[in-house]
Amino acid sequence: MKKFLKIALVLCLSLLAVMFIASCSKKDEGLNFEVNQKPSLAFRLSTDGTYYAVAGMGNVTASEITIPATYAGKPVKVIAREAFANCTGITAIDIPASVTNVEVDAFKGCTGLLQQEGGVTYVGKWAVDCDKTATQVTLRNDTVGIAQGAFYQCAELTNVSIPASVKNICAGAFTECEKLIQKVDGGLYVDKWLVGTYATKELTIRQNTVGFAAMAFREGKLADGEVFVVPNSVKYINDWAFANAVNFPYVILHDGVEGIGFGAFYNTTGLKGISLGKGLKTIDAEAFYSCKNLEEVVVWDVKAWMGISFNGVASYPNNYGALMILNQEGNLVTDLTIPAGV
């Protein structure tokens, strides 16, 4: 009897061990069980599958939040509308440089997180709201972005000073700021930024412009036969700057432009030709996504072209079969020998 009990005990222990091992290696929808239990923010994939937006808190309960720069192998570019609305328990949030679009009311009601200073409400280094009675505003020197609707209906504003630290201004950041917006030759300006265009007048851009807000060119147009030349004061083509534009068929970047941002020419179906300057160092992901009518890419220096850091196939302007042309002579490149070491 004792021997039988020993055998039964050994069998039970063996069965428990097998069950334990099986539970440790349990799979759930292809992910490791332990990973699935880890608190995570909620993410939403863009409709074209190119980037992620933070959609909400998910199952995170912490008071200090860190948003990752990438998720599931793709960049995190957006904080979605009302993603953290009324999350009063959040006291700190780290927004990575990958985020270039903070949508309307993303942090509405986050009383423990919002910081007011000089008539502007901040979340980290992003301006997200304003005092509706303010007449003049100077953004903090560490501000990196201005969210959608941040200055919506700030009707008394007559001046906003934007520091050089700002890298992205979201579409609609200054909607219904009639006293603030400067309408000049087809362009809508705040400080030295082009924040929009209006189709009732052909665009002639100001030469002291330093940046382009997201989708700034969506409503704009050029005179027939005109070419859009980026002014020398612009050093970077901001994320989504020309997104969805249809009336800018030829764009020339001067040698001082160092980078083209994420989705800068995203779905710019009217783009037929682009000239890239010698100083270009980086072209971010999806920069030329869906530019299906792009026919010509002018390169002024082959060595400089080979030094560009491309981030993915849709950052490559020749992706849709555009012809490469070398310098102003219009020489078509049909054969390219890449030197050793490149």
mmCIF file of C-alpha atoms in Angstrom:
data_model
loop_
_atom_site.group_PDB
_atom_site.id
_atom_site.type_symbol
_atom_site.label_atom_id
_atom_site.label_comp_id
_atom_site.label_asym_id
_atom_site.label_seq_id
_atom_site.Cartn_x
_atom_site.Cartn_y
_atom_site.Cartn_z
ATOM 1 C CA MET A 1 0.000 0.000 0.000
ATOM 2 C CA LYS A 2 2.826 2.372 0.908
ATOM 3 C CA LYS A 3 4.567 1.575 -2.352
ATOM 4 C CA PHE A 4 1.342 2.365 -4.255
ATOM 5 C CA LEU A 5 0.997 5.694 -2.468
ATOM 6 C CA LYS A 6 4.610 6.600 -3.329
ATOM 7 C CA ILE A 7 4.000 5.807 -6.993
ATOM 8 C CA ALA A 8 0.770 7.818 -6.964
ATOM 9 C CA LEU A 9 2.562 10.765 -5.310
ATOM 10 C CA VAL A 10 5.352 10.710 -7.894
ATOM 11 C CA LEU A 11 2.811 10.632 -10.716
ATOM 12 C CA CYS A 12 0.895 13.559 -9.216
ATOM 13 C CA LEU A 13 4.062 15.612 -8.806
ATOM 14 C CA SER A 14 5.097 14.825 -12.387
ATOM 15 C CA LEU A 15 1.691 15.877 -13.657
ATOM 16 C CA LEU A 16 1.857 19.128 -11.688
ATOM 17 C CA ALA A 17 5.334 19.826 -13.119
ATOM 18 C CA VAL A 18 4.095 19.286 -16.668
ATOM 19 C CA MET A 19 1.115 21.582 -16.010
ATOM 20 C CA PHE A 20 3.428 24.239 -14.533
ATOM 21 C CA ILE A 21 5.773 24.122 -17.515
ATOM 22 C CA ALA A 22 2.844 24.287 -19.904
ATOM 23 C CA SER A 23 1.383 27.291 -18.089
ATOM 24 C CA CYS A 24 4.723 29.128 -18.233
ATOM 25 C CA SER A 25 4.899 28.649 -21.988
ATOM 26 C CA LYS A 26 1.245 29.498 -22.584
ATOM 27 C CA LYS A 27 0.639 31.473 -25.759
ATOM 28 C CA ASP A 28 -2.130 34.032 -26.294
ATOM 29 C CA GLU A 29 -2.671 35.237 -29.843
ATOM 30 C CA GLY A 30 0.962 34.598 -30.654
ATOM 31 C CA LEU A 31 2.356 36.643 -27.752
ATOM 32 C CA ASN A 32 4.161 35.400 -24.676
ATOM 33 C CA PHE A 33 1.765 35.029 -21.745
ATOM 34 C CA GLU A 34 3.984 37.053 -19.424
ATOM 35 C CA VAL A 35 4.179 39.909 -21.949
ATOM 36 C CA ASN A 36 0.394 39.981 -22.221
ATOM 37 C CA GLN A 37 0.124 40.642 -18.499
ATOM 38 C CA LYS A 38 2.451 43.656 -18.646
ATOM 39 C CA PRO A 39 0.591 46.991 -18.341
ATOM 40 C CA SER A 40 0.441 48.767 -21.684
ATOM 41 C CA LEU A 41 -1.052 51.912 -23.134
ATOM 42 C CA ALA A 42 -3.682 51.448 -25.840
ATOM 43 C CA PHE A 43 -2.358 51.952 -29.375
ATOM 44 C CA ARG A 44 -4.156 52.311 -32.698
ATOM 45 C CA LEU A 45 -2.548 51.578 -36.058
ATOM 46 C CA SER A 46 -3.006 54.246 -38.731
ATOM 47 C CA THR A 47 -5.329 53.361 -41.604
ATOM 48 C CA ASP A 48 -2.379 53.031 -43.967
ATOM 49 C CA GLY A 49 -0.435 50.911 -41.493
ATOM 50 C CA THR A 50 2.579 53.239 -41.321
ATOM 51 C CA TYR A 51 2.519 54.479 -37.709
ATOM 52 C CA TYR A 52 0.764 54.177 -34.347
ATOM 53 C CA ALA A 53 -1.282 56.606 -32.294
ATOM 54 C CA VAL A 54 -1.630 56.439 -28.530
ATOM 55 C CA ALA A 55 -5.387 55.909 -28.101
ATOM 56 C CA GLY A 56 -5.693 55.763 -24.316
ATOM 57 C CA MET A 57 -4.476 54.467 -20.969
ATOM 58 C CA GLY A 58 -5.046 50.809 -21.784
ATOM 59 C CA ASN A 59 -4.430 48.873 -18.562
ATOM 60 C CA VAL A 60 -1.821 51.293 -17.186
ATOM 61 C CA THR A 61 -2.596 52.650 -13.720
ATOM 62 C CA ALA A 62 0.677 54.468 -12.979
ATOM 63 C CA SER A 63 0.735 58.202 -12.258
ATOM 64 C CA GLU A 64 3.906 58.700 -14.305
ATOM 65 C CA ILE A 65 3.612 57.669 -17.955
ATOM 66 C CA THR A 66 6.341 57.068 -20.538
ATOM 67 C CA ILE A 67 5.181 56.889 -24.154
ATOM 68 C CA PRO A 68 7.499 54.699 -26.260
ATOM 69 C CA ALA A 69 8.977 56.043 -29.505
ATOM 70 C CA THR A 70 8.033 52.819 -31.306
ATOM 71 C CA TYR A 71 5.383 50.156 -30.903
ATOM 72 C CA ALA A 72 5.249 46.822 -32.702
ATOM 73 C CA GLY A 73 8.097 47.935 -34.940
ATOM 74 C CA LYS A 74 6.473 51.172 -36.131
ATOM 75 C CA PRO A 75 6.921 54.762 -34.933
ATOM 76 C CA VAL A 76 4.508 56.308 -32.453
ATOM 77 C CA LYS A 77 3.619 59.604 -34.159
ATOM 78 C CA VAL A 78 0.289 60.723 -32.680
ATOM 79 C CA ILE A 79 -1.463 61.177 -29.351
ATOM 80 C CA ALA A 80 -5.096 60.734 -30.331
ATOM 81 C CA ARG A 81 -8.062 62.963 -29.524
ATOM 82 C CA GLU A 82 -9.040 62.659 -25.834
ATOM 83 C CA ALA A 83 -6.497 59.855 -25.363
ATOM 84 C CA PHE A 84 -5.818 60.906 -21.775
ATOM 85 C CA ALA A 85 -8.894 63.081 -21.192
ATOM 86 C CA ASN A 86 -9.896 63.383 -17.511
ATOM 87 C CA CYS A 87 -7.060 61.118 -16.347
ATOM 88 C CA THR A 88 -6.672 63.205 -13.195
ATOM 89 C CA GLY A 89 -4.279 60.729 -11.608
ATOM 90 C CA ILE A 90 -1.474 61.374 -14.117
ATOM 91 C CA THR A 91 1.202 63.649 -12.675
ATOM 92 C CA ALA A 92 3.940 63.285 -15.313
ATOM 93 C CA ILE A 93 4.175 62.103 -18.911
ATOM 94 C CA ASP A 94 7.227 61.656 -21.125
ATOM 95 C CA ILE A 95 6.395 62.408 -24.776
ATOM 96 C CA PRO A 96 9.122 61.139 -27.149
ATOM 97 C CA ALA A 97 10.496 63.140 -30.070
ATOM 98 C CA SER A 98 8.787 60.676 -32.429
ATOM 99 C CA VAL A 99 5.407 62.248 -31.583
ATOM 100 C CA THR A 100 4.677 65.082 -33.983
ATOM 101 C CA ASN A 101 0.901 65.357 -33.699
ATOM 102 C CA VAL A 102 -1.062 65.888 -30.478
ATOM 103 C CA GLU A 103 -4.750 65.906 -31.351
ATOM 104 C CA VAL A 104 -7.548 68.037 -29.895
ATOM 105 C CA ASP A 105 -8.298 67.584 -26.177
ATOM 106 C CA ALA A 106 -5.718 64.806 -25.826
ATOM 107 C CA PHE A 107 -5.071 65.929 -22.229
ATOM 108 C CA LYS A 108 -8.353 67.672 -21.425
ATOM 109 C CA GLY A 109 -9.136 67.573 -17.703
ATOM 110 C CA CYS A 110 -5.734 66.152 -16.681
ATOM 111 C CA THR A 111 -5.612 68.461 -13.663
ATOM 112 C CA GLY A 112 -2.578 66.816 -12.128
ATOM 113 C CA LEU A 113 -0.579 67.119 -15.327
ATOM 114 C CA LEU A 114 -1.395 70.481 -16.923
ATOM 115 C CA GLN A 115 0.934 73.403 -16.262
ATOM 116 C CA GLN A 116 -0.090 77.023 -16.848
ATOM 117 C CA GLU A 117 2.538 79.611 -17.627
ATOM 118 C CA GLY A 118 2.260 82.990 -19.330
ATOM 119 C CA GLY A 119 -1.226 82.386 -20.696
ATOM 120 C CA VAL A 120 -0.336 78.953 -22.147
ATOM 121 C CA THR A 121 -1.105 75.460 -20.848
ATOM 122 C CA TYR A 122 1.645 72.871 -21.278
ATOM 123 C CA VAL A 123 1.998 69.122 -21.081
ATOM 124 C CA GLY A 124 5.701 68.484 -20.894
ATOM 125 C CA LYS A 125 7.217 70.507 -23.728
ATOM 126 C CA TRP A 126 3.993 70.709 -25.742
ATOM 127 C CA ALA A 127 1.654 73.718 -25.726
ATOM 128 C CA VAL A 128 -1.885 72.297 -25.569
ATOM 129 C CA ASP A 129 -4.187 75.167 -24.579
ATOM 130 C CA CYS A 130 -4.320 78.906 -23.963
ATOM 131 C CA ASP A 131 -5.973 81.564 -21.846
ATOM 132 C CA LYS A 132 -8.865 82.832 -24.003
ATOM 133 C CA THR A 133 -8.371 86.372 -22.668
ATOM 134 C CA ALA A 134 -4.639 86.582 -23.461
ATOM 135 C CA THR A 135 -3.564 89.228 -25.983
ATOM 136 C CA GLN A 136 0.154 88.374 -26.341
ATOM 137 C CA VAL A 137 1.985 85.128 -25.646
ATOM 138 C CA THR A 138 5.641 84.100 -25.610
ATOM 139 C CA LEU A 139 6.082 80.337 -25.611
ATOM 140 C CA ARG A 140 8.646 78.781 -23.273
ATOM 141 C CA ASN A 141 12.088 78.355 -24.790
ATOM 142 C CA ASP A 142 11.913 74.564 -24.399
ATOM 143 C CA THR A 143 8.611 74.189 -26.285
ATOM 144 C CA VAL A 144 8.880 71.530 -29.012
ATOM 145 C CA GLY A 145 5.346 71.426 -30.383
ATOM 146 C CA ILE A 146 1.945 73.119 -30.532
ATOM 147 C CA ALA A 147 -1.033 70.756 -30.365
ATOM 148 C CA GLN A 148 -4.144 70.755 -32.542
ATOM 149 C CA GLY A 149 -6.536 73.416 -31.341
ATOM 150 C CA ALA A 150 -4.078 74.685 -28.736
ATOM 151 C CA PHE A 151 -5.029 78.295 -29.484
ATOM 152 C CA TYR A 152 -8.520 77.572 -30.787
ATOM 153 C CA GLN A 153 -10.782 80.632 -30.400
ATOM 154 C CA CYS A 154 -8.120 82.649 -28.586
ATOM 155 C CA ALA A 155 -9.788 85.577 -30.277
ATOM 156 C CA GLU A 156 -7.969 88.350 -28.404
ATOM 157 C CA LEU A 157 -4.477 87.169 -29.339
ATOM 158 C CA THR A 158 -2.537 89.614 -31.479
ATOM 159 C CA ASN A 159 0.935 88.107 -31.148
ATOM 160 C CA VAL A 160 2.485 84.701 -30.393
ATOM 161 C CA SER A 161 6.271 84.448 -30.193
ATOM 162 C CA ILE A 162 7.416 80.990 -31.307
ATOM 163 C CA PRO A 163 10.937 79.953 -30.180
ATOM 164 C CA ALA A 164 13.447 78.117 -32.380
ATOM 165 C CA SER A 165 12.964 74.994 -30.243
ATOM 166 C CA VAL A 166 9.523 74.356 -31.814
ATOM 167 C CA LYS A 167 9.736 71.561 -34.375
ATOM 168 C CA ASN A 168 6.084 70.851 -35.114
ATOM 169 C CA ILE A 169 2.864 72.855 -35.252
ATOM 170 C CA CYS A 170 -0.188 70.664 -35.699
ATOM 171 C CA ALA A 171 -2.901 71.440 -38.243
ATOM 172 C CA GLY A 172 -5.584 73.699 -36.785
ATOM 173 C CA ALA A 173 -3.440 74.936 -33.906
ATOM 174 C CA PHE A 174 -4.578 78.536 -34.474
ATOM 175 C CA THR A 175 -8.128 78.081 -35.761
ATOM 176 C CA GLU A 176 -10.361 81.152 -35.295
ATOM 177 C CA CYS A 177 -7.546 83.438 -34.140
ATOM 178 C CA GLU A 178 -8.601 86.249 -36.447
ATOM 179 C CA LYS A 179 -6.540 88.995 -34.797
ATOM 180 C CA LEU A 180 -3.426 86.808 -34.771
ATOM 181 C CA ILE A 181 -3.316 85.236 -38.234
ATOM 182 C CA GLN A 182 -1.455 87.294 -40.822
ATOM 183 C CA LYS A 183 -2.770 86.818 -44.361
ATOM 184 C CA VAL A 184 -0.008 87.607 -46.831
ATOM 185 C CA ASP A 185 -0.032 86.680 -50.533
ATOM 186 C CA GLY A 186 -1.950 83.442 -50.168
ATOM 187 C CA GLY A 187 -0.253 82.395 -46.927
ATOM 188 C CA LEU A 188 -1.473 82.309 -43.322
ATOM 189 C CA TYR A 189 1.290 83.132 -40.829
ATOM 190 C CA VAL A 190 1.854 83.116 -37.084
ATOM 191 C CA ASP A 191 5.164 84.704 -36.182
ATOM 192 C CA LYS A 192 7.571 83.253 -38.796
ATOM 193 C CA TRP A 193 5.651 80.043 -39.413
ATOM 194 C CA LEU A 194 3.417 79.305 -42.377
ATOM 195 C CA VAL A 195 0.420 77.658 -40.702
ATOM 196 C CA GLY A 196 -1.911 77.482 -43.689
ATOM 197 C CA THR A 197 -2.841 78.729 -47.144
ATOM 198 C CA TYR A 198 -6.000 79.949 -48.806
ATOM 199 C CA ALA A 199 -6.982 78.998 -52.328
ATOM 200 C CA THR A 200 -8.527 82.356 -53.195
ATOM 201 C CA LYS A 201 -5.065 83.834 -53.778
ATOM 202 C CA GLU A 202 -1.942 82.380 -55.379
ATOM 203 C CA LEU A 203 0.847 81.757 -52.878
ATOM 204 C CA THR A 204 4.024 83.798 -52.737
ATOM 205 C CA ILE A 205 5.828 82.738 -49.603
ATOM 206 C CA ARG A 206 7.540 85.214 -47.254
ATOM 207 C CA GLN A 207 11.324 84.927 -47.313
ATOM 208 C CA ASN A 208 11.711 85.015 -43.500
ATOM 209 C CA THR A 209 9.589 81.882 -43.030
ATOM 210 C CA VAL A 210 11.293 79.348 -40.733
ATOM 211 C CA GLY A 211 8.815 76.461 -40.667
ATOM 212 C CA PHE A 212 5.675 74.900 -42.119
ATOM 213 C CA ALA A 213 2.818 73.627 -39.960
ATOM 214 C CA ALA A 214 1.283 70.216 -40.684
ATOM 215 C CA MET A 215 -0.779 70.303 -43.899
ATOM 216 C CA ALA A 216 0.076 73.984 -44.366
ATOM 217 C CA PHE A 217 -0.153 73.689 -48.162
ATOM 218 C CA ARG A 218 -3.363 71.681 -48.401
ATOM 219 C CA GLU A 219 -5.509 74.602 -49.582
ATOM 220 C CA GLY A 220 -2.819 76.553 -51.422
ATOM 221 C CA LYS A 221 -2.050 77.042 -55.080
ATOM 222 C CA LEU A 222 0.636 78.513 -57.306
ATOM 223 C CA ALA A 223 0.303 80.606 -60.427
ATOM 224 C CA ASP A 224 0.239 78.546 -63.615
ATOM 225 C CA GLY A 225 3.717 77.364 -64.537
ATOM 226 C CA GLU A 226 5.223 78.466 -61.204
ATOM 227 C CA VAL A 227 7.686 76.377 -59.186
ATOM 228 C CA PHE A 228 7.631 76.391 -55.384
ATOM 229 C CA VAL A 229 11.059 77.357 -54.056
ATOM 230 C CA VAL A 230 11.628 76.781 -50.338
ATOM 231 C CA PRO A 231 13.083 80.012 -48.863
ATOM 232 C CA ASN A 232 16.647 79.989 -47.535
ATOM 233 C CA SER A 233 15.402 80.635 -43.997
ATOM 234 C CA VAL A 234 13.816 77.155 -43.843
ATOM 235 C CA LYS A 235 16.243 74.437 -42.720
ATOM 236 C CA TYR A 236 13.821 71.544 -42.280
ATOM 237 C CA ILE A 237 10.679 70.371 -44.064
ATOM 238 C CA ASN A 238 8.410 69.635 -41.126
ATOM 239 C CA ASP A 239 6.351 66.470 -40.650
ATOM 240 C CA TRP A 240 3.197 66.397 -42.811
ATOM 241 C CA ALA A 241 3.982 69.906 -44.154
ATOM 242 C CA PHE A 242 2.833 69.232 -47.742
ATOM 243 C CA ALA A 243 0.502 66.349 -46.846
ATOM 244 C CA ASN A 244 -2.527 66.081 -49.149
ATOM 245 C CA ALA A 245 -1.455 69.084 -51.258
ATOM 246 C CA VAL A 246 -2.468 68.944 -54.923
ATOM 247 C CA ASN A 247 -1.379 72.300 -56.361
ATOM 248 C CA PHE A 248 2.409 72.170 -55.888
ATOM 249 C CA PRO A 249 3.732 70.148 -58.833
ATOM 250 C CA TYR A 250 7.402 71.219 -58.614
ATOM 251 C CA VAL A 251 9.302 71.875 -55.375
ATOM 252 C CA ILE A 252 12.914 73.043 -55.064
ATOM 253 C CA LEU A 253 14.867 72.572 -51.814
ATOM 254 C CA HIS A 254 17.925 74.781 -51.398
ATOM 255 C CA ASP A 255 21.290 73.419 -50.197
ATOM 256 C CA GLY A 256 20.603 74.507 -46.611
ATOM 257 C CA VAL A 257 17.658 72.143 -46.085
ATOM 258 C CA GLU A 258 19.049 69.398 -43.854
ATOM 259 C CA GLY A 259 16.057 67.133 -43.358
ATOM 260 C CA ILE A 260 12.642 66.074 -44.640
ATOM 261 C CA GLY A 261 10.272 64.987 -41.880
ATOM 262 C CA PHE A 262 7.885 62.088 -41.451
ATOM 263 C CA GLY A 263 5.184 62.162 -44.116
ATOM 264 C CA ALA A 264 6.325 65.607 -45.279
ATOM 265 C CA PHE A 265 4.946 64.968 -48.790
ATOM 266 C CA TYR A 266 2.443 62.351 -47.622
ATOM 267 C CA ASN A 267 -0.169 61.763 -50.328
ATOM 268 C CA THR A 268 0.954 64.890 -52.208
ATOM 269 C CA THR A 269 -0.640 63.584 -55.365
ATOM 270 C CA GLY A 270 0.052 66.780 -57.293
ATOM 271 C CA LEU A 271 3.821 66.495 -56.854
ATOM 272 C CA LYS A 272 5.524 65.788 -60.197
ATOM 273 C CA GLY A 273 9.105 66.858 -59.557
ATOM 274 C CA ILE A 274 11.384 67.671 -56.648
ATOM 275 C CA SER A 275 14.916 69.046 -56.526
ATOM 276 C CA LEU A 276 17.008 67.971 -53.518
ATOM 277 C CA GLY A 277 19.817 70.243 -52.293
ATOM 278 C CA LYS A 278 23.367 69.200 -51.435
ATOM 279 C CA GLY A 279 22.902 69.686 -47.687
ATOM 280 C CA LEU A 280 20.161 67.086 -47.242
ATOM 281 C CA LYS A 281 21.150 64.555 -44.573
ATOM 282 C CA THR A 282 17.974 62.726 -43.546
ATOM 283 C CA ILE A 283 14.626 61.774 -45.055
ATOM 284 C CA ASP A 284 12.235 60.328 -42.490
ATOM 285 C CA ALA A 285 9.780 57.460 -42.929
ATOM 286 C CA GLU A 286 6.771 57.877 -45.227
ATOM 287 C CA ALA A 287 8.117 61.229 -46.501
ATOM 288 C CA PHE A 288 6.959 60.436 -50.058
ATOM 289 C CA TYR A 289 4.170 58.002 -49.206
ATOM 290 C CA SER A 290 1.617 57.775 -52.033
ATOM 291 C CA CYS A 291 3.367 60.375 -54.248
ATOM 292 C CA LYS A 292 2.292 58.297 -57.232
ATOM 293 C CA ASN A 293 2.635 61.107 -59.770
ATOM 294 C CA LEU A 294 6.231 61.991 -58.903
ATOM 295 C CA GLU A 295 8.142 61.776 -62.190
ATOM 296 C CA GLU A 296 11.479 63.524 -61.653
ATOM 297 C CA VAL A 297 13.978 63.710 -58.782
ATOM 298 C CA VAL A 298 16.814 66.184 -59.386
ATOM 299 C CA VAL A 299 20.089 65.467 -57.582
ATOM 300 C CA TRP A 300 22.860 68.060 -57.605
ATOM 301 C CA ASP A 301 25.636 65.981 -56.145
ATOM 302 C CA VAL A 302 25.806 62.174 -56.317
ATOM 303 C CA LYS A 303 28.154 61.946 -53.344
ATOM 304 C CA ALA A 304 25.774 64.003 -51.211
ATOM 305 C CA TRP A 305 22.849 61.873 -52.423
ATOM 306 C CA MET A 306 24.616 58.717 -51.289
ATOM 307 C CA GLY A 307 25.170 60.264 -47.866
ATOM 308 C CA ILE A 308 21.451 60.726 -47.190
ATOM 309 C CA SER A 309 19.989 58.572 -44.430
ATOM 310 C CA PHE A 310 16.710 57.132 -45.747
ATOM 311 C CA ASN A 311 14.215 55.718 -43.252
ATOM 312 C CA GLY A 312 12.249 53.077 -45.132
ATOM 313 C CA VAL A 313 11.216 52.594 -48.738
ATOM 314 C CA ALA A 314 8.561 55.355 -48.707
ATOM 315 C CA SER A 315 11.235 57.871 -47.683
ATOM 316 C CA TYR A 316 12.936 57.234 -51.016
ATOM 317 C CA PRO A 317 11.556 59.726 -53.585
ATOM 318 C CA ASN A 318 12.239 57.388 -56.519
ATOM 319 C CA ASN A 319 10.011 54.766 -54.915
ATOM 320 C CA TYR A 320 7.276 55.139 -57.552
ATOM 321 C CA GLY A 321 9.624 54.996 -60.512
ATOM 322 C CA ALA A 322 10.562 58.668 -60.694
ATOM 323 C CA LEU A 323 13.505 59.393 -62.970
ATOM 324 C CA MET A 324 16.745 60.596 -61.388
ATOM 325 C CA ILE A 325 18.207 63.663 -63.053
ATOM 326 C CA LEU A 326 21.696 64.957 -62.306
ATOM 327 C CA ASN A 327 22.089 68.759 -61.915
ATOM 328 C CA GLN A 328 20.490 71.607 -63.825
ATOM 329 C CA GLU A 329 21.654 70.237 -67.178
ATOM 330 C CA GLY A 330 18.857 67.693 -67.020
ATOM 331 C CA ASN A 331 21.174 64.709 -67.475
ATOM 332 C CA LEU A 332 19.199 61.531 -66.953
ATOM 333 C CA VAL A 333 20.968 59.010 -64.694
ATOM 334 C CA THR A 334 20.712 55.596 -66.300
ATOM 335 C CA ASP A 335 23.812 53.984 -64.795
ATOM 336 C CA LEU A 336 25.195 54.581 -61.307
ATOM 337 C CA THR A 337 28.410 53.035 -60.040
ATOM 338 C CA ILE A 338 28.533 52.938 -56.241
ATOM 339 C CA PRO A 339 32.105 53.287 -54.952
ATOM 340 C CA ALA A 340 33.591 50.853 -52.455
ATOM 341 C CA GLY A 341 32.877 51.661 -48.826
ATOM 342 C CA VAL A 342 29.427 53.125 -49.365
#
